[in-house]
PDB file of N, CA and C in Angstrom:
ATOM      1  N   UNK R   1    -117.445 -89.299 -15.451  1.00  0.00           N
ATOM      2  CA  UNK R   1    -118.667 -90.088 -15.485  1.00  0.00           C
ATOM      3  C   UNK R   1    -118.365 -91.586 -15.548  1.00  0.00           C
ATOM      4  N   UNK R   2    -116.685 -92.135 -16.009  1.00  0.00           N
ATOM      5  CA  UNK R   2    -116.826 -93.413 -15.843  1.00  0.00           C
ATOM      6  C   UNK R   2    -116.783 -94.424 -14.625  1.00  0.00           C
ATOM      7  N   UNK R   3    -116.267 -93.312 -13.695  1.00  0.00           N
ATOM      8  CA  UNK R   3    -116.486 -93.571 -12.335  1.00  0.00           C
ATOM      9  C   UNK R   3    -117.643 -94.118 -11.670  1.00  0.00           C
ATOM     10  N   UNK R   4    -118.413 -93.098 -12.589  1.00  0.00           N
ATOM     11  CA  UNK R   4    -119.902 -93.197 -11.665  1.00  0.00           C
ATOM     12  C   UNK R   4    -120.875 -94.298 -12.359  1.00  0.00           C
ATOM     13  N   UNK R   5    -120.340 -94.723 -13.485  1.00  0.00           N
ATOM     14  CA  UNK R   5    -121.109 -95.870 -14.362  1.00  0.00           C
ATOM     15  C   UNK R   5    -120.620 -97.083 -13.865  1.00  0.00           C
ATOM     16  N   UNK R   6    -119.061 -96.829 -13.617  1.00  0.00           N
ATOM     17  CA  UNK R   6    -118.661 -98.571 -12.698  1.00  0.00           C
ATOM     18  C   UNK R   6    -119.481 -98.562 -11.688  1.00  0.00           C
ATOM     19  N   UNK R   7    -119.375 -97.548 -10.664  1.00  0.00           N
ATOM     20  CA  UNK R   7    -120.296 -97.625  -9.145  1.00  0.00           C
ATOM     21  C   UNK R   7    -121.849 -98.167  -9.905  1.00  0.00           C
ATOM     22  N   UNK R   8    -121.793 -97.886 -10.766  1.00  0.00           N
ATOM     23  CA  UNK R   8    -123.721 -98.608 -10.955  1.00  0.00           C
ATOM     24  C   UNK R   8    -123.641 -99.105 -10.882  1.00  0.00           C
ATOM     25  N   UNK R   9    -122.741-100.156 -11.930  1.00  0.00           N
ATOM     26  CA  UNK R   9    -122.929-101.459 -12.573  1.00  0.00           C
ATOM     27  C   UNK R   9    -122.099-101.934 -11.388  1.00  0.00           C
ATOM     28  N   UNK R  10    -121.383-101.827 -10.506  1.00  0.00           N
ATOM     29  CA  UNK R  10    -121.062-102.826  -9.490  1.00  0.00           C
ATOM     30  C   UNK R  10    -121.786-102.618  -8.589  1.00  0.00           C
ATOM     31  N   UNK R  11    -123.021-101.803  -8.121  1.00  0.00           N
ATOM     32  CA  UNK R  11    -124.223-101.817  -7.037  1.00  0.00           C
ATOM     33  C   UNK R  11    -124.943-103.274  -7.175  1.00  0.00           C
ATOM     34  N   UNK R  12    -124.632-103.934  -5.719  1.00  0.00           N
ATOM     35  CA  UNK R  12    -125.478-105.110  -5.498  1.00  0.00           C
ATOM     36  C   UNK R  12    -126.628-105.042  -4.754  1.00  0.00           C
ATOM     37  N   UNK R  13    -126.560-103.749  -3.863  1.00  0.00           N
ATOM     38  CA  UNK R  13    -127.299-103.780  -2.867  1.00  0.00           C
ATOM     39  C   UNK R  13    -127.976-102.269  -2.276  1.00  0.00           C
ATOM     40  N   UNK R  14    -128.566-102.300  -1.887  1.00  0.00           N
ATOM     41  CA  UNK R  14    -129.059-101.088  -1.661  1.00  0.00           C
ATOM     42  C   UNK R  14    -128.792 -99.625  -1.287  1.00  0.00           C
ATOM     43  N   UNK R  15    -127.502-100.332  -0.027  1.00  0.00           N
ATOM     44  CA  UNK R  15    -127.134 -99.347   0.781  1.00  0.00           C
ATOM     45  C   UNK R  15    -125.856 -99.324  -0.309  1.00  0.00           C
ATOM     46  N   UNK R  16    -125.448 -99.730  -1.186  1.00  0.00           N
ATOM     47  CA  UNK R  16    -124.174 -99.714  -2.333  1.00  0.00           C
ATOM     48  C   UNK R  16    -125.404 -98.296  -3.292  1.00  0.00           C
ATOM     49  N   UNK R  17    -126.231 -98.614  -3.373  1.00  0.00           N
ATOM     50  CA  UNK R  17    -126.928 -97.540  -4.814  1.00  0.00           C
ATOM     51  C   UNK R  17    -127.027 -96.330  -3.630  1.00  0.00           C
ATOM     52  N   UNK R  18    -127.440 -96.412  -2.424  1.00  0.00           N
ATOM     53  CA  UNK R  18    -127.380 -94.801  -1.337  1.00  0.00           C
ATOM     54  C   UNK R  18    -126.184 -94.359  -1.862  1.00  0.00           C
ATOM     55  N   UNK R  19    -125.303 -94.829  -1.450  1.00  0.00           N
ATOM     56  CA  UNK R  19    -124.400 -94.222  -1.539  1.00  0.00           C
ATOM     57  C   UNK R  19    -123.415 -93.310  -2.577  1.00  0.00           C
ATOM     58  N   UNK R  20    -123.811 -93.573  -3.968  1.00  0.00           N
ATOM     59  CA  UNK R  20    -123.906 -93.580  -5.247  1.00  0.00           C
ATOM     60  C   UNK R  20    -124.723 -92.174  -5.485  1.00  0.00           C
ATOM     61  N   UNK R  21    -126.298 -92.423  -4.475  1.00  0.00           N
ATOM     62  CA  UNK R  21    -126.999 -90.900  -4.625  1.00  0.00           C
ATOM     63  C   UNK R  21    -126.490 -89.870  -3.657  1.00  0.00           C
ATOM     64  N   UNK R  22    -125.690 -90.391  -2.638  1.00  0.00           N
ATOM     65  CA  UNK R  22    -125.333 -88.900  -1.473  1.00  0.00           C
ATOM     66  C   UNK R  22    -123.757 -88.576  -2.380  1.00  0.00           C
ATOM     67  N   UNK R  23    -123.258 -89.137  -3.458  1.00  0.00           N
ATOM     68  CA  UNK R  23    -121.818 -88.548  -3.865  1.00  0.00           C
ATOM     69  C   UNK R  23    -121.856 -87.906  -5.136  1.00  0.00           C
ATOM     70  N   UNK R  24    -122.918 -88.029  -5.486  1.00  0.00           N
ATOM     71  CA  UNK R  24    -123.544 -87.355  -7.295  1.00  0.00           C
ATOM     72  C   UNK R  24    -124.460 -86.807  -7.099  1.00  0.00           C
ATOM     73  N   UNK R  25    -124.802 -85.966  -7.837  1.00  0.00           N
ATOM     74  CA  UNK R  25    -126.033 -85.400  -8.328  1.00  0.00           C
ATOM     75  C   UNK R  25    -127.057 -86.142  -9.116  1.00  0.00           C
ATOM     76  N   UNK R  26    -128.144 -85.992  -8.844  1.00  0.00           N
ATOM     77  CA  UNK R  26    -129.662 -86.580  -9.320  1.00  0.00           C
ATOM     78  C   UNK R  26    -129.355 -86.601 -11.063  1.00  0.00           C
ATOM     79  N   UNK R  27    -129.502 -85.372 -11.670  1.00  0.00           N
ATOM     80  CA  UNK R  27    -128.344 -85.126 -13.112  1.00  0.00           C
ATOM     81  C   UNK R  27    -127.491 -86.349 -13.097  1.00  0.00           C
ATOM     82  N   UNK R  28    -126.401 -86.241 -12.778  1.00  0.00           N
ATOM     83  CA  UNK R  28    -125.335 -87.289 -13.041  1.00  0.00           C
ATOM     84  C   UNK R  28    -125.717 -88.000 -13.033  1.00  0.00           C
ATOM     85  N   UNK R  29    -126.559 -88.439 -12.265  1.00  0.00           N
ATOM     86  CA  UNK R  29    -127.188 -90.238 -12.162  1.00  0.00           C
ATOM     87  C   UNK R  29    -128.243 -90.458 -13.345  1.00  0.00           C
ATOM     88  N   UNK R  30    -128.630 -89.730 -13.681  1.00  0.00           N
ATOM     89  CA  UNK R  30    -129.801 -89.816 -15.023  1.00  0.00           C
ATOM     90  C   UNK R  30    -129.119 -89.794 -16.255  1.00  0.00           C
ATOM     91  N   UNK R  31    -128.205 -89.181 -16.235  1.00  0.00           N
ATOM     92  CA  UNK R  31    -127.286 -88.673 -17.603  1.00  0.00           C
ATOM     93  C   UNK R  31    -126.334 -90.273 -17.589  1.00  0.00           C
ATOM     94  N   UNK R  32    -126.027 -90.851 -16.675  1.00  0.00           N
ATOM     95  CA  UNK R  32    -125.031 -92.116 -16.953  1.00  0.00           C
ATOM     96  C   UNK R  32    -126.365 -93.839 -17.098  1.00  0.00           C
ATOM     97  N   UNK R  33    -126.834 -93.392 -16.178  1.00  0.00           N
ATOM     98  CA  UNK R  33    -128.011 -94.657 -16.008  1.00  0.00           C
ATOM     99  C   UNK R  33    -128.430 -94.041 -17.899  1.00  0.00           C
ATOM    100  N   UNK R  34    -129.120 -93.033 -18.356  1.00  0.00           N
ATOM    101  CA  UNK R  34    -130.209 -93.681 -19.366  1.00  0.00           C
ATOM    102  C   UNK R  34    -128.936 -93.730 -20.742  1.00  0.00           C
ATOM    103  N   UNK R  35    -127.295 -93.941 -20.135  1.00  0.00           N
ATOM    104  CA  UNK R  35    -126.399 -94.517 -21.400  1.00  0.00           C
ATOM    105  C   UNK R  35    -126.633 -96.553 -21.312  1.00  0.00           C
ATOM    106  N   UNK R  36    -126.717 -97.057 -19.774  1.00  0.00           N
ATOM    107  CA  UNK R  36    -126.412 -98.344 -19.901  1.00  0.00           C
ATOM    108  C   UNK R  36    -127.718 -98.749 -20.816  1.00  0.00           C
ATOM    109  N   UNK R  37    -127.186-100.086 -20.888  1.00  0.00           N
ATOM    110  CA  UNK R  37    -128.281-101.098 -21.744  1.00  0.00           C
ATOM    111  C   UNK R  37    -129.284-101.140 -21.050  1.00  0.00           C
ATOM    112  N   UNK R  38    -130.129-101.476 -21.469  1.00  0.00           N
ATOM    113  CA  UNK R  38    -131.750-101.878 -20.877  1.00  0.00           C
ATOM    114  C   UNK R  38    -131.336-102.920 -19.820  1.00  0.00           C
ATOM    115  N   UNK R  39    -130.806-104.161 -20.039  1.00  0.00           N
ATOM    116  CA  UNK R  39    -130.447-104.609 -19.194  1.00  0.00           C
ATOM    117  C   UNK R  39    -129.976-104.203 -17.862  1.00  0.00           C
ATOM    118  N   UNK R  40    -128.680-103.568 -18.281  1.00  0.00           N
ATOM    119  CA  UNK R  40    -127.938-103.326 -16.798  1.00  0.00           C
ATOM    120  C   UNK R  40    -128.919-102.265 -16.057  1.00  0.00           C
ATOM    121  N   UNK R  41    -129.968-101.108 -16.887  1.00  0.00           N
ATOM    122  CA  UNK R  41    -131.160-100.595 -16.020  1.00  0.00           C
ATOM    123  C   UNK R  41    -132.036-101.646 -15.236  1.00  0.00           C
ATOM    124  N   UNK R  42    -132.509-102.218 -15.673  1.00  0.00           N
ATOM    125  CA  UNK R  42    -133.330-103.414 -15.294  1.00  0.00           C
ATOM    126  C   UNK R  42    -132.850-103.888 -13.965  1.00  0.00           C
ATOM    127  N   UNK R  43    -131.406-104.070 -14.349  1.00  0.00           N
ATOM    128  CA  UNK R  43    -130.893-105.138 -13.104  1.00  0.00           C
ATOM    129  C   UNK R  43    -130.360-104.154 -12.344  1.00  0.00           C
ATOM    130  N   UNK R  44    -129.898-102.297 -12.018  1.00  0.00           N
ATOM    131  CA  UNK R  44    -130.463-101.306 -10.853  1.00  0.00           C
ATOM    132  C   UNK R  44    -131.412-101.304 -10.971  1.00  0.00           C
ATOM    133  N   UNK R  45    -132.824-101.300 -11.598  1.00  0.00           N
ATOM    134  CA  UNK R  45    -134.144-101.068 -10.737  1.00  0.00           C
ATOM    135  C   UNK R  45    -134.434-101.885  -9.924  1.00  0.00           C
ATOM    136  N   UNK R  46    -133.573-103.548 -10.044  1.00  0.00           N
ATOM    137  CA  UNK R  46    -134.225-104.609  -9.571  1.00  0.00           C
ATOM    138  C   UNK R  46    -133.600-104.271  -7.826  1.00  0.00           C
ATOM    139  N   UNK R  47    -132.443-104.014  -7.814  1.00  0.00           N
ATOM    140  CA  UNK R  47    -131.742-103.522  -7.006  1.00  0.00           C
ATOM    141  C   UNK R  47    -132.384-102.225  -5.648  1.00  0.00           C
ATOM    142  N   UNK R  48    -133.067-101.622  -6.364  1.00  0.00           N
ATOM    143  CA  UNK R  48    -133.625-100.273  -5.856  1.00  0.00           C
ATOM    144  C   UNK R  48    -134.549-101.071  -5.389  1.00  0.00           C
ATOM    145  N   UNK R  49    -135.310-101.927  -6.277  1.00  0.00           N
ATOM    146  CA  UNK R  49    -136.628-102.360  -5.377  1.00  0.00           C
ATOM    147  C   UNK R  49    -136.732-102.819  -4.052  1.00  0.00           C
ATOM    148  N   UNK R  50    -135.670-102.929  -3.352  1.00  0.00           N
ATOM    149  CA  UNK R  50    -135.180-103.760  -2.228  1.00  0.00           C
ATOM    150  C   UNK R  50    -135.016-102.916  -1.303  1.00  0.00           C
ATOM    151  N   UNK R  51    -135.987-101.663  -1.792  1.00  0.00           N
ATOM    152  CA  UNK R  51    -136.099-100.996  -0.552  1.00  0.00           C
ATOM    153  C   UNK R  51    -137.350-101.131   0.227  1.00  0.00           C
ATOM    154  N   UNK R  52    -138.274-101.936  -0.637  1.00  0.00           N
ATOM    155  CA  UNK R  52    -139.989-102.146  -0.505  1.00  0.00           C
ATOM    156  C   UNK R  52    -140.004-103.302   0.271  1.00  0.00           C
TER     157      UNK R  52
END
């Protein structure tokens, strides 16, 4: 899982967070995202939004 917590926290960009969801499971990604700080959530949602 610490693998998959660096890949968060170094996602800048959109097609960086795709890629993150086609190599993990939906699980994995919920189980590591709701460990970071509020912050570093904040700053992937801000990230995700950049798909709108």
């Amino acid at each position: 899982m610490a693998k998959l917590k660096l890949a968060m926290l170094e996602a800048e960009t959109l097609s960086q967070l795709t890629a993150i969801i086609i190599d993990y499971t939906h699980e994995e990604i919920m189980i590591v995202f709701e460990t970071l700080e509020w912050e570093e959530q904040e700053r992937i949602k801000t990230v995700w939004k950049t798909v709108n």
